Tab-separated table of C-alpha atoms in Angstrom:
chain	number	residue	atom	x	y	z
A	1	MET	CA	76.252	125.729	22.306
A	2	LEU	CA	79.155	125.649	24.827
A	3	ILE	CA	76.809	124.383	27.483
A	4	ASN	CA	75.513	121.689	25.586
A	5	SER	CA	79.438	120.276	24.572
A	6	LEU	CA	80.536	120.998	28.682
A	7	ALA	CA	76.815	118.713	29.428
A	8	ALA	CA	78.007	115.631	26.911
A	9	LEU	CA	81.909	116.104	27.696
A	10	ALA	CA	80.749	115.448	31.576
A	11	LEU	CA	78.146	112.906	30.447
A	12	GLY	CA	81.121	111.015	28.782
A	13	PHE	CA	83.482	110.902	31.241
A	14	THR	CA	81.385	109.588	33.526
A	15	LEU	CA	80.323	106.946	31.218
A	16	ASP	CA	83.899	105.997	30.821
A	17	MET	CA	84.625	106.076	34.372
A	18	LEU	CA	81.327	103.772	35.022
A	19	PHE	CA	81.601	101.100	31.775
A	20	GLY	CA	85.159	101.882	30.043
A	21	ASP	CA	85.614	100.216	27.134
A	22	PRO	CA	82.445	97.952	26.130
A	23	GLU	CA	83.548	95.230	23.161
A	24	VAL	CA	79.954	95.606	21.389
A	25	VAL	CA	80.431	95.619	17.793
A	26	LEU	CA	78.308	99.449	18.327
A	27	TYR	CA	80.305	101.233	20.073
A	28	PRO	CA	82.102	103.961	18.190
A	29	GLN	CA	85.541	102.511	19.164
A	30	THR	CA	85.475	99.191	18.240
A	31	ALA	CA	83.500	99.695	15.147
A	32	ILE	CA	86.522	102.664	14.540
A	33	LYS	CA	89.346	99.907	14.892
A	34	LYS	CA	87.508	97.575	13.067
A	35	LEU	CA	87.373	100.079	10.035
A	36	VAL	CA	91.110	100.690	10.181
A	37	LYS	CA	92.321	97.050	10.375
A	38	LYS	CA	90.057	96.889	6.627
A	39	LEU	CA	91.483	99.524	5.126
A	40	ASP	CA	94.848	98.625	6.290
A	41	ASN	CA	95.459	96.014	3.999
A	42	VAL	CA	93.359	97.310	1.267
A	43	PHE	CA	95.348	100.734	1.083
A	44	ARG	CA	99.183	99.421	1.948
A	45	ASN	CA	98.623	96.583	-0.411
A	46	SER	CA	97.063	98.612	-3.159
A	47	TYR	CA	100.414	100.794	-3.448
A	48	LYS	CA	103.986	99.682	-4.094
A	49	ASN	CA	105.869	98.481	-1.522
A	50	THR	CA	108.337	102.163	-1.983
A	51	PRO	CA	109.193	104.531	0.989
A	52	GLU	CA	107.037	107.299	-1.480
A	53	ALA	CA	104.033	104.939	-2.252
A	54	GLN	CA	103.702	103.537	1.196
A	55	ARG	CA	103.741	107.012	2.850
A	56	MET	CA	100.906	107.945	0.381
A	57	ALA	CA	99.010	105.475	1.672
A	58	GLY	CA	99.108	105.377	5.304
A	59	MET	CA	98.206	109.674	4.603
A	60	MET	CA	95.325	108.061	2.126
A	61	MET	CA	93.991	106.041	4.634
A	62	THR	CA	94.849	108.038	7.714
A	63	VAL	CA	92.191	110.753	5.351
A	64	ILE	CA	89.547	108.288	4.069
A	65	VAL	CA	89.120	107.177	8.048
A	66	LEU	CA	88.982	110.364	9.435
A	67	LEU	CA	86.243	111.622	6.590
A	68	ILE	CA	83.962	108.733	7.253
A	69	VAL	CA	83.830	108.948	11.020
A	70	ALA	CA	83.822	112.916	10.709
A	71	ALA	CA	80.096	112.288	8.533
A	72	VAL	CA	78.826	110.164	10.205
A	73	SER	CA	79.156	112.179	14.005
A	74	LEU	CA	78.194	115.333	12.390
A	75	LEU	CA	74.926	113.620	10.791
A	76	LEU	CA	74.197	112.484	14.496
A	77	LEU	CA	74.843	115.604	15.528
A	78	PHE	CA	72.891	116.928	13.175
A	79	VAL	CA	69.888	114.899	13.525
A	80	GLY	CA	69.918	114.658	16.897
A	81	TYR	CA	69.806	118.262	18.307
A	82	LYS	CA	67.625	118.776	15.394
A	83	LEU	CA	65.440	116.445	16.852
A	84	ASN	CA	66.144	117.335	20.898
A	85	ALA	CA	68.536	119.636	22.592
A	86	ALA	CA	69.099	116.121	25.411
A	87	LEU	CA	69.444	113.726	22.374
A	88	GLY	CA	71.780	115.611	20.987
A	89	ILE	CA	73.696	116.181	24.356
A	90	PHE	CA	73.103	112.326	24.888
A	91	LEU	CA	75.102	111.547	21.351
A	92	GLU	CA	77.742	113.576	21.249
A	93	GLY	CA	78.022	112.435	25.190
A	94	ILE	CA	78.614	108.900	23.960
A	95	MET	CA	81.408	110.160	21.352
A	96	CYS	CA	83.197	111.647	23.986
A	97	TRP	CA	83.277	108.235	26.256
A	98	SER	CA	84.007	106.477	22.686
A	99	ALA	CA	87.586	109.046	23.122
A	100	LEU	CA	87.977	108.056	26.543
A	101	SER	CA	89.322	104.958	27.650
A	102	ILE	CA	90.650	105.993	31.414
A	103	LYS	CA	88.749	102.830	33.088
A	104	SER	CA	89.821	100.546	30.809
A	105	LEU	CA	93.137	101.888	31.081
A	106	LYS	CA	93.606	101.561	34.795
A	107	THR	CA	91.548	98.520	34.597
A	108	ALA	CA	94.180	96.839	32.712
A	109	ALA	CA	97.025	98.116	34.674
A	110	GLY	CA	95.236	96.510	37.969
A	111	GLY	CA	95.202	93.166	36.457
A	112	VAL	CA	98.853	93.398	35.525
A	113	MET	CA	99.439	94.081	39.600
A	114	ARG	CA	97.878	91.474	40.426
A	115	ALA	CA	99.192	89.549	38.444
A	116	ALA	CA	102.999	90.850	39.796
A	117	ARG	CA	101.560	90.524	43.560
A	118	ALA	CA	101.136	87.190	43.120
A	119	GLY	CA	103.970	86.638	41.280
A	120	ASN	CA	102.528	84.883	37.901
A	121	LEU	CA	104.522	85.798	35.612
A	122	SER	CA	102.762	84.520	32.310
A	123	SER	CA	99.783	85.740	33.924
A	124	ALA	CA	101.136	88.929	33.717
A	125	GLN	CA	102.830	89.005	30.060
A	126	ARG	CA	99.672	88.311	29.083
A	127	LYS	CA	97.528	90.608	31.025
A	128	VAL	CA	100.294	93.813	30.082
A	129	LYS	CA	99.526	93.185	26.169
A	130	LYS	CA	95.539	94.898	26.791
A	131	VAL	CA	98.221	98.754	28.272
A	132	THR	CA	101.060	97.867	25.744
A	133	PHE	CA	102.125	96.891	22.285
A	134	ARG	CA	105.508	96.217	22.771
A	135	ASP	CA	106.917	92.632	22.827
A	136	THR	CA	106.349	90.498	26.402
A	137	ASP	CA	106.922	87.065	25.785
A	138	ASP	CA	110.283	86.973	27.308
A	139	MET	CA	109.758	89.775	29.591
A	140	ASN	CA	110.665	89.385	33.372
A	141	ILE	CA	108.364	90.402	36.239
A	142	ASP	CA	110.561	93.994	37.548
A	143	ALA	CA	109.784	94.821	32.741
A	144	VAL	CA	106.611	93.774	32.765
A	145	ILE	CA	105.845	96.382	36.034
A	146	LYS	CA	108.582	98.983	34.543
A	147	SER	CA	106.195	98.480	31.185
A	148	THR	CA	102.979	98.912	32.755
A	149	VAL	CA	104.096	101.922	34.608
A	150	GLU	CA	104.989	103.408	31.401
A	151	SER	CA	101.700	103.235	28.963
A	152	VAL	CA	100.068	104.458	31.801
A	153	ALA	CA	102.046	107.226	32.124
A	154	GLU	CA	102.129	107.946	28.188
A	155	ASN	CA	98.159	107.144	27.927
A	156	THR	CA	97.037	109.648	30.465
A	157	THR	CA	97.834	112.060	27.729
A	158	ASP	CA	96.530	109.806	24.822
A	159	TRP	CA	93.596	108.825	26.071
A	160	ALA	CA	92.239	110.942	28.956
A	161	VAL	CA	93.799	114.945	28.951
A	162	ALA	CA	93.969	114.729	25.224
A	163	PRO	CA	90.442	113.639	24.333
A	164	ILE	CA	89.593	116.384	27.388
A	165	PHE	CA	91.045	119.199	25.703
A	166	TRP	CA	89.888	118.306	22.146
A	167	SER	CA	86.779	117.361	23.690
A	168	ALA	CA	86.280	120.931	24.960
A	169	ILE	CA	87.441	122.579	21.734
A	170	PHE	CA	85.722	121.097	19.006
A	171	GLY	CA	82.795	118.956	21.078
A	172	GLY	CA	82.892	115.185	20.749
A	173	LEU	CA	83.306	115.737	17.535
A	174	GLY	CA	87.233	116.832	18.289
A	175	GLY	CA	87.137	114.069	21.245
A	176	LEU	CA	86.519	111.606	18.709
A	177	LEU	CA	88.860	112.418	15.662
A	178	TYR	CA	91.371	112.953	18.086
A	179	ARG	CA	91.001	109.042	19.058
A	180	THR	CA	90.546	108.325	15.775
A	181	VAL	CA	94.175	108.708	15.139
A	182	ASN	CA	95.796	107.616	17.543
A	183	ILE	CA	93.841	104.090	16.806
A	184	ILE	CA	95.488	104.874	13.332
A	185	ASP	CA	98.784	105.268	15.041
A	186	ASN	CA	98.273	102.499	17.669
A	187	THR	CA	97.700	100.323	14.841
A	188	VAL	CA	100.037	101.128	12.634
A	189	GLY	CA	102.305	103.559	13.512
A	190	TYR	CA	105.385	101.212	14.301
A	191	LYS	CA	108.597	101.363	13.684
A	192	THR	CA	108.632	98.353	11.748
A	193	ASP	CA	109.690	97.350	8.180
A	194	THR	CA	106.266	96.550	7.870
A	195	TYR	CA	105.030	100.228	9.030
A	196	ILE	CA	107.760	102.060	8.467
A	197	ASN	CA	106.661	104.141	5.774
A	198	PHE	CA	103.254	103.273	5.730
A	199	GLY	CA	102.555	104.381	9.699
A	200	LYS	CA	104.760	107.949	9.299
A	201	PHE	CA	101.612	109.896	8.752
A	202	PRO	CA	99.084	108.984	11.435
A	203	ALA	CA	102.405	109.122	13.271
A	204	LYS	CA	103.050	112.319	12.727
A	205	LEU	CA	99.745	113.660	13.340
A	206	ASP	CA	99.056	112.225	16.491
A	207	ASP	CA	102.688	113.718	17.767
A	208	VAL	CA	100.806	117.255	16.388
A	209	LEU	CA	97.191	116.745	17.888
A	210	SER	CA	98.984	115.262	21.665
A	211	PHE	CA	101.828	118.679	21.730
A	212	ILE	CA	99.802	120.600	23.940
A	213	PRO	CA	97.370	117.801	25.714
A	214	ALA	CA	101.131	116.155	27.013
A	215	ARG	CA	102.383	118.979	28.447
A	216	ILE	CA	98.992	120.579	30.223
A	217	ALA	CA	99.156	116.300	31.247
A	218	ALA	CA	102.297	116.661	32.882
A	219	LEU	CA	101.632	120.133	34.653
A	220	LEU	CA	98.327	118.674	35.979
A	221	MET	CA	99.861	115.181	36.936
A	222	ARG	CA	102.968	117.153	38.185
A	223	ILE	CA	99.585	118.999	40.674
A	224	ASN	CA	98.818	116.015	41.317
A	225	VAL	CA	101.848	114.590	42.347
A	226	ALA	CA	101.484	117.087	45.493
A	227	PHE	CA	98.258	116.161	46.360
A	228	LEU	CA	99.239	112.205	46.631
A	229	HIS	CA	102.081	113.484	48.522
A	230	LEU	CA	104.666	111.556	46.719
A	231	ASP	CA	108.271	112.814	45.373
A	232	GLY	CA	106.958	115.771	44.086
A	233	LYS	CA	110.729	117.666	44.011
A	234	ASN	CA	112.609	114.464	42.217
A	235	ALA	CA	109.438	114.753	39.986
A	236	ALA	CA	110.163	118.318	39.376
A	237	GLN	CA	113.989	117.788	38.786
A	238	VAL	CA	113.420	114.725	36.240
A	239	TYR	CA	110.547	115.954	34.313
A	240	SER	CA	113.712	119.415	34.222
A	241	LYS	CA	116.441	116.608	32.829
A	242	ASP	CA	113.680	113.902	31.079
A	243	ARG	CA	111.199	115.500	29.566
A	244	ARG	CA	112.233	115.375	26.138
A	245	ARG	CA	114.022	111.939	25.844
A	246	SER	CA	111.522	110.006	23.913
A	247	PRO	CA	111.626	109.347	20.199
A	248	SER	CA	108.468	110.611	20.668
A	249	PRO	CA	108.221	114.461	21.495
A	250	ASN	CA	104.778	114.051	23.900
A	251	SER	CA	105.631	110.836	25.529
A	252	ALA	CA	108.668	111.698	27.909
A	253	GLN	CA	106.217	114.573	29.340
A	254	THR	CA	104.060	112.740	31.627
A	255	GLN	CA	107.040	109.643	31.868
A	256	SER	CA	109.377	111.694	33.485
A	257	VAL	CA	106.512	113.186	35.957
A	258	CYS	CA	105.955	109.492	36.752
A	259	ALA	CA	110.003	108.223	36.859
A	260	GLY	CA	110.586	111.127	39.410
A	261	ALA	CA	107.278	110.782	41.269
A	262	LEU	CA	107.963	106.957	42.143
A	263	GLY	CA	111.905	107.283	41.998
A	264	ILE	CA	111.998	104.615	39.004
A	265	GLN	CA	113.555	104.731	35.760
A	266	LEU	CA	111.779	104.054	32.644
A	267	GLY	CA	113.080	103.842	29.135
A	268	SER	CA	115.350	101.403	27.790
A	269	ASP	CA	115.215	99.772	24.576
A	270	GLU	CA	111.982	97.379	23.439
A	271	TYR	CA	110.868	95.205	20.651
A	272	TYR	CA	108.170	95.580	18.726
A	273	GLY	CA	106.888	93.573	16.129
A	274	GLY	CA	110.346	91.515	16.892
A	275	GLN	CA	112.408	94.609	16.104
A	276	LEU	CA	114.554	96.517	18.719
A	277	VAL	CA	113.441	100.331	19.072
A	278	ARG	CA	115.539	102.064	20.750
A	279	LYS	CA	114.754	103.985	23.751
A	280	PRO	CA	116.952	106.457	26.615
A	281	VAL	CA	116.612	105.540	29.952
A	282	ILE	CA	113.775	108.447	31.701
A	283	GLY	CA	114.505	108.630	35.749
A	284	ARG	CA	116.830	108.153	38.400
A	285	ASN	CA	116.778	104.192	39.252
A	286	LEU	CA	116.618	105.146	43.466
A	287	LYS	CA	114.763	101.794	44.228
A	288	PRO	CA	113.590	98.800	41.754
A	289	CYS	CA	110.260	98.925	39.577
A	290	GLU	CA	107.903	97.031	42.348
A	291	PRO	CA	103.775	95.770	42.077
A	292	ASN	CA	102.947	99.111	44.233
A	293	ASP	CA	104.019	100.876	41.190
A	294	ILE	CA	100.982	100.081	39.318
A	295	PHE	CA	99.144	101.065	41.908
A	296	TRP	CA	100.127	104.487	42.040
A	297	ALA	CA	100.569	105.163	38.360
A	298	ASN	CA	96.702	105.048	37.989
A	299	GLN	CA	96.388	107.296	41.014
A	300	LEU	CA	98.081	109.369	38.836
A	301	LEU	CA	96.612	108.355	35.909
A	302	LEU	CA	92.419	108.864	37.766
A	303	GLY	CA	94.129	112.316	39.458
A	304	THR	CA	95.134	114.072	36.230
A	305	SER	CA	91.930	113.251	34.336
A	306	PHE	CA	89.921	114.612	36.989
A	307	TYR	CA	92.160	117.640	37.075
A	308	ALA	CA	91.765	117.726	33.608
A	309	MET	CA	88.234	117.641	33.379
A	310	LEU	CA	88.006	120.376	36.256
A	311	PHE	CA	90.290	122.722	33.953
A	312	THR	CA	87.959	122.226	31.141
A	313	ALA	CA	84.835	122.873	32.643
A	314	VAL	CA	85.868	126.429	34.347
A	315	ILE	CA	87.438	127.317	30.831
A	316	ARG	CA	84.301	126.580	29.200
A	317	THR	CA	81.381	127.883	31.976
A	318	THR	CA	84.109	131.367	31.783
A	319	LEU	CA	83.579	131.468	28.222
A	320	PHE	CA	80.186	131.036	28.472
A	321	PHE	CA	79.092	133.735	30.428
A	322	LEU	CA	82.165	135.721	28.561
A	323	ILE	CA	80.290	135.087	24.579
């Protein structure tokens, strides 16, 4: 079983690197996003508009979505492995693929980089919406670049290392359930008047599930900084100083490494849904942000993801021979 899950994860990783996130109805991630948006309105409007009731509504919606995803996934895995081991590995590989979004993140960030290099602010503002949920219409080109680098660094955990981590422990089902929580958090986990209470439970659950993977991601990213011959000394210093400087207990882990390696400053206040969210700055402002910083953030994403897969392969193979 261990070797089947490892093969499924390798298949899912390969499919993600080749195809990214296809926008088709049958792709599990697409179906989960539609389910969350539908149940969001149903549960939020079915409960009283009080803090306690809205927190309960958000918790109930999260549990229901996870139960639906788990039930469908377990049924497919049971039938698949009963019929044929190869079919089971294939279905589990699709789940691992759905938990990852490495290529899509890299491609979206690359689009912002090209628009920024061309000096096309309107195009850069439009493209950055694929990698962040911040309000972007009033951003200048420097803010767009910084926002993109921040999102790539943060989502190196959420869309790469954490799904790999949970897939390594619990197979494709573990990776898909983690990404489901992340999708719910990205949909409703905002500190706006509408979601401040409703999104509290999924946001906290996402923080808990990302806690260990975020720190593994930061470690692996620091290894990748050395491989890419970026500023490893500054990355280590900024990480030591700023790794907790974030409203989230996890996002500054990789953001601090990335900011230090590139010699830039990330963070500062942002607007979400027209509401100000205050964030402390991360890193040292050794130079202004430039389009090439997005390129290097993407290289850190890819390298860290590769090291996570290598780490997983070594651990799972070792367990296979020991158990």
